[in-house]
């Protein structure tokens, strides 16, 4: 299909906006392109025209990109959001807001083409409440692999290990380092069943295969790996495991 996407590009730096607009206009899937130099101008465009996707810078004067994205989420038919930024410290917040993609500057034509593909995939699926609920239940986390940002479903994460200001997400087939603190993930993922067992570890409760007493204290076993449980978290972890087991029995 060609010429069917309605796109808005927003950036307060004219050279960056010109470059972004150049690449978007060159893509045959883009039917109409609007540009805006700030959030106020972007809202004027959105007032007058329907838009399928907004390519949005984050750090802008006045209403920044994150704040604008929160406004757009309240639209009756919100456009898809693709953040385009020179920084990676907003990635987790971006995907908490339901962003379709997160592109690092300087932008490349092939990377924007991939973003448009993801936008099309997300817009083809009907906005049925059940589909939206599933997306909210299993958000994606942006990870960097060989210079490309890919989306990792939260459901793929088995446990998380703190590494300074970063967190290492362990999955069944590897691990990925993301720039977010363990404390932040513990707070945001508590409702998804992730529990703190140690100052350096956050685990998915339902994946704990064993709680074992060893010489130095307790450990949990997930996928054959032993992870330490601190004394301060032991009692709370035991209580949560018992409650989870009772819920399983009652089903």
Short mmCIF file of C-alpha atoms in Angstrom, two decimals:
data_model
loop_
_atom_site.label_atom_id
_atom_site.label_comp_id
_atom_site.label_asym_id
_atom_site.label_seq_id
_atom_site.Cartn_x
_atom_site.Cartn_y
_atom_site.Cartn_z
CA UNK A 1 0.00 0.00 0.00
CA UNK A 2 1.19 3.53 -0.75
CA UNK A 3 0.22 7.01 0.31
CA UNK A 4 -2.18 6.34 3.16
CA UNK A 5 -0.54 7.52 6.42
CA UNK A 6 -1.19 11.00 7.82
CA UNK A 7 1.88 12.08 9.78
CA UNK A 8 2.83 14.96 12.08
CA UNK A 9 6.51 15.64 12.89
CA UNK A 10 7.29 17.82 15.92
CA UNK A 11 10.73 19.20 16.82
CA UNK A 12 11.82 22.61 18.10
CA UNK A 13 15.17 22.46 16.24
CA UNK A 14 14.64 23.41 12.55
CA UNK A 15 17.56 21.34 11.14
CA UNK A 16 16.37 18.23 12.99
CA UNK A 17 12.78 18.84 11.89
CA UNK A 18 13.85 19.35 8.28
CA UNK A 19 15.84 16.11 8.30
CA UNK A 20 12.97 14.16 9.86
CA UNK A 21 10.48 15.63 7.38
CA UNK A 22 12.78 14.83 4.44
CA UNK A 23 12.95 11.14 5.35
CA UNK A 24 9.22 10.89 6.05
CA UNK A 25 8.24 12.56 2.77
CA UNK A 26 10.47 10.11 0.93
CA UNK A 27 8.56 7.12 2.30
CA UNK A 28 5.80 6.06 -0.14
CA UNK A 29 3.47 5.08 2.72
CA UNK A 30 3.17 8.71 3.87
CA UNK A 31 0.24 10.47 2.19
CA UNK A 32 0.35 13.75 4.07
CA UNK A 33 2.97 15.30 6.34
CA UNK A 34 2.48 18.17 8.78
CA UNK A 35 5.31 19.75 10.75
CA UNK A 36 5.33 21.74 13.97
CA UNK A 37 8.07 23.52 15.90
CA UNK A 38 6.55 23.08 19.35
CA UNK A 39 3.65 21.49 21.24
CA UNK A 40 1.35 24.50 20.82
CA UNK A 41 1.71 24.43 17.04
CA UNK A 42 1.28 20.65 17.07
CA UNK A 43 -2.03 20.95 18.95
CA UNK A 44 -3.25 23.50 16.38
CA UNK A 45 -2.51 21.01 13.61
CA UNK A 46 -4.28 18.23 15.49
CA UNK A 47 -7.29 20.46 16.08
CA UNK A 48 -7.76 20.96 12.35
CA UNK A 49 -6.60 17.63 10.86
CA UNK A 50 -6.78 13.93 11.67
CA UNK A 51 -3.34 12.36 12.09
CA UNK A 52 -2.37 8.68 12.28
CA UNK A 53 1.03 9.09 13.92
CA UNK A 54 3.06 11.83 15.61
CA UNK A 55 6.87 11.71 15.42
CA UNK A 56 7.74 13.65 18.54
CA UNK A 57 10.90 15.13 20.04
CA UNK A 58 11.06 14.92 23.85
CA UNK A 59 13.13 17.88 25.01
CA UNK A 60 11.32 20.99 23.85
CA UNK A 61 10.66 24.35 25.54
CA UNK A 62 7.23 24.85 27.07
CA UNK A 63 5.18 21.67 26.89
CA UNK A 64 7.75 18.94 26.27
CA UNK A 65 7.24 15.74 24.29
CA UNK A 66 6.27 13.57 27.25
CA UNK A 67 3.67 16.10 28.39
CA UNK A 68 2.27 16.41 24.88
CA UNK A 69 2.05 12.62 24.60
CA UNK A 70 -0.02 12.54 27.81
CA UNK A 71 -2.39 15.08 26.25
CA UNK A 72 -2.67 13.01 23.07
CA UNK A 73 -3.55 9.87 25.03
CA UNK A 74 -6.74 11.60 26.16
CA UNK A 75 -7.95 12.12 22.59
CA UNK A 76 -11.02 10.10 21.60
CA UNK A 77 -8.93 8.60 18.77
CA UNK A 78 -5.30 9.12 19.86
CA UNK A 79 -2.62 8.97 17.17
CA UNK A 80 0.30 6.58 17.47
CA UNK A 81 3.37 8.13 19.10
CA UNK A 82 6.97 7.67 17.94
CA UNK A 83 9.51 9.52 20.06
CA UNK A 84 12.55 10.84 18.18
CA UNK A 85 15.27 12.01 20.54
CA UNK A 86 19.01 12.26 21.06
CA UNK A 87 18.68 10.79 24.57
CA UNK A 88 17.87 7.33 25.91
CA UNK A 89 16.89 8.29 29.47
CA UNK A 90 13.23 8.71 28.56
CA UNK A 91 12.73 5.29 26.99
CA UNK A 92 10.95 3.62 29.90
CA UNK A 93 8.63 6.60 30.45
CA UNK A 94 7.92 6.67 26.72
CA UNK A 95 6.73 3.11 26.63
CA UNK A 96 4.74 3.54 29.84
CA UNK A 97 2.85 6.11 27.77
CA UNK A 98 2.15 3.51 25.11
CA UNK A 99 4.61 4.77 22.51
CA UNK A 100 4.83 2.65 19.37
CA UNK A 101 8.56 3.26 18.93
CA UNK A 102 11.56 5.18 20.27
CA UNK A 103 14.08 6.38 17.69
CA UNK A 104 17.48 7.82 18.49
CA UNK A 105 18.92 10.81 16.65
CA UNK A 106 20.51 11.21 14.18
CA UNK A 107 17.64 9.59 12.32
CA UNK A 108 18.24 7.14 9.49
CA UNK A 109 15.85 6.44 6.65
CA UNK A 110 15.81 2.68 7.28
CA UNK A 111 15.11 3.20 11.00
CA UNK A 112 12.16 5.50 10.25
CA UNK A 113 10.89 2.97 7.74
CA UNK A 114 10.88 0.37 10.51
CA UNK A 115 8.95 2.78 12.75
CA UNK A 116 6.32 3.28 10.07
CA UNK A 117 6.00 -0.48 9.71
CA UNK A 118 5.35 -0.75 13.44
CA UNK A 119 2.83 2.07 13.30
CA UNK A 120 0.96 0.33 10.48
CA UNK A 121 0.95 -2.92 12.45
CA UNK A 122 -0.43 -1.20 15.52
CA UNK A 123 -3.14 0.67 13.57
CA UNK A 124 -4.34 -2.35 11.61
CA UNK A 125 -5.40 -4.08 14.81
CA UNK A 126 -8.87 -2.78 15.72
CA UNK A 127 -9.02 -0.60 18.82
CA UNK A 128 -11.17 -3.16 20.62
CA UNK A 129 -11.20 -2.79 24.42
CA UNK A 130 -9.92 -6.34 24.85
CA UNK A 131 -6.99 -5.70 22.51
CA UNK A 132 -6.14 -2.46 24.29
CA UNK A 133 -6.33 -4.21 27.65
CA UNK A 134 -3.88 -6.88 26.50
CA UNK A 135 -1.43 -4.19 25.32
CA UNK A 136 -1.63 -2.45 28.68
CA UNK A 137 -1.16 -5.74 30.54
CA UNK A 138 2.02 -6.60 28.65
CA UNK A 139 3.89 -3.39 27.75
CA UNK A 140 7.15 -3.48 25.85
CA UNK A 141 10.58 -2.32 27.01
CA UNK A 142 12.99 -0.70 24.52
CA UNK A 143 16.37 -2.43 24.38
CA UNK A 144 19.43 -1.61 22.29
CA UNK A 145 20.85 -4.38 20.11
CA UNK A 146 23.72 -3.51 17.76
CA UNK A 147 22.52 0.07 17.38
CA UNK A 148 18.88 -0.86 16.86
CA UNK A 149 16.12 -0.31 19.40
CA UNK A 150 13.92 -3.39 19.74
CA UNK A 151 10.83 -4.01 21.84
CA UNK A 152 10.97 -6.65 24.58
CA UNK A 153 7.60 -7.73 26.07
CA UNK A 154 7.57 -7.45 29.84
CA UNK A 155 6.15 -10.98 29.99
CA UNK A 156 9.48 -12.26 28.62
CA UNK A 157 11.38 -10.98 31.68
CA UNK A 158 12.12 -13.67 34.28
CA UNK A 159 14.05 -11.57 36.78
CA UNK A 160 15.86 -8.24 36.97
CA UNK A 161 19.33 -7.57 38.38
CA UNK A 162 20.52 -4.13 39.51
CA UNK A 163 23.75 -2.85 37.96
CA UNK A 164 24.32 0.66 39.26
CA UNK A 165 21.90 3.08 37.61
CA UNK A 166 21.01 0.36 35.11
CA UNK A 167 19.00 -2.85 35.30
CA UNK A 168 19.74 -6.14 33.55
CA UNK A 169 16.60 -7.89 32.32
CA UNK A 170 17.00 -11.66 32.27
CA UNK A 171 14.89 -13.63 29.79
CA UNK A 172 14.76 -17.30 28.85
CA UNK A 173 17.34 -16.77 26.09
CA UNK A 174 19.65 -14.03 27.36
CA UNK A 175 19.82 -10.70 29.16
CA UNK A 176 19.53 -7.03 28.23
CA UNK A 177 20.83 -3.90 29.97
CA UNK A 178 18.45 -0.93 30.18
CA UNK A 179 18.94 2.50 31.70
CA UNK A 180 16.42 2.41 34.53
CA UNK A 181 16.83 1.75 38.25
CA UNK A 182 15.67 -1.44 39.94
CA UNK A 183 13.61 0.65 42.38
CA UNK A 184 11.71 2.23 39.49
CA UNK A 185 10.89 -1.14 37.94
CA UNK A 186 9.90 -2.57 41.33
CA UNK A 187 7.34 0.20 41.73
CA UNK A 188 6.00 0.09 38.18
CA UNK A 189 5.87 -3.69 37.85
CA UNK A 190 4.47 -4.62 41.26
CA UNK A 191 0.97 -5.09 39.85
CA UNK A 192 2.37 -7.48 37.23
CA UNK A 193 3.65 -9.91 39.88
CA UNK A 194 7.25 -8.75 40.21
CA UNK A 195 8.54 -8.78 43.81
CA UNK A 196 11.72 -7.50 45.41
CA UNK A 197 13.73 -10.29 47.05
CA UNK A 198 17.00 -8.41 47.57
CA UNK A 199 18.36 -4.91 47.04
CA UNK A 200 19.81 -6.18 43.76
CA UNK A 201 17.06 -8.52 42.54
CA UNK A 202 13.47 -8.27 41.34
CA UNK A 203 11.75 -11.50 40.28
CA UNK A 204 8.50 -12.68 38.73
CA UNK A 205 6.75 -14.40 41.64
CA UNK A 206 4.92 -17.01 39.56
CA UNK A 207 8.21 -18.25 38.07
CA UNK A 208 9.80 -19.13 41.41
CA UNK A 209 10.26 -22.90 41.32
CA UNK A 210 11.82 -23.24 44.76
CA UNK A 211 12.61 -21.32 47.95
CA UNK A 212 15.62 -23.03 49.50
CA UNK A 213 17.48 -22.58 52.77
CA UNK A 214 21.27 -22.61 52.36
CA UNK A 215 24.09 -21.87 54.78
CA UNK A 216 24.04 -18.12 54.18
CA UNK A 217 20.25 -17.76 54.08
CA UNK A 218 17.50 -18.32 51.55
CA UNK A 219 17.70 -18.44 47.78
CA UNK A 220 15.00 -18.72 45.12
CA UNK A 221 15.37 -20.86 42.02
CA UNK A 222 14.17 -19.56 38.66
CA UNK A 223 15.07 -21.38 35.45
CA UNK A 224 17.74 -23.28 37.37
CA UNK A 225 19.43 -20.09 38.60
CA UNK A 226 19.77 -19.43 42.34
CA UNK A 227 19.12 -15.83 43.41
CA UNK A 228 19.74 -14.60 46.97
CA UNK A 229 16.90 -13.51 49.24
CA UNK A 230 17.82 -10.89 51.84
CA UNK A 231 16.66 -11.32 55.44
CA UNK A 232 14.44 -8.25 55.29
CA UNK A 233 12.53 -9.66 52.29
CA UNK A 234 12.28 -13.30 53.43
CA UNK A 235 9.09 -13.10 55.48
CA UNK A 236 7.22 -11.01 52.91
CA UNK A 237 8.30 -13.37 50.11
CA UNK A 238 7.10 -16.44 52.04
CA UNK A 239 3.73 -14.80 52.66
CA UNK A 240 3.34 -13.94 48.98
CA UNK A 241 4.26 -17.46 47.89
CA UNK A 242 1.70 -18.95 50.31
CA UNK A 243 -1.03 -16.57 49.12
CA UNK A 244 -0.24 -17.34 45.49
CA UNK A 245 -0.38 -21.08 46.16
CA UNK A 246 -3.76 -20.74 47.92
CA UNK A 247 -5.15 -18.84 44.95
CA UNK A 248 -3.99 -21.62 42.62
CA UNK A 249 -5.64 -24.28 44.79
CA UNK A 250 -8.94 -22.42 44.82
CA UNK A 251 -9.21 -22.26 41.04
#
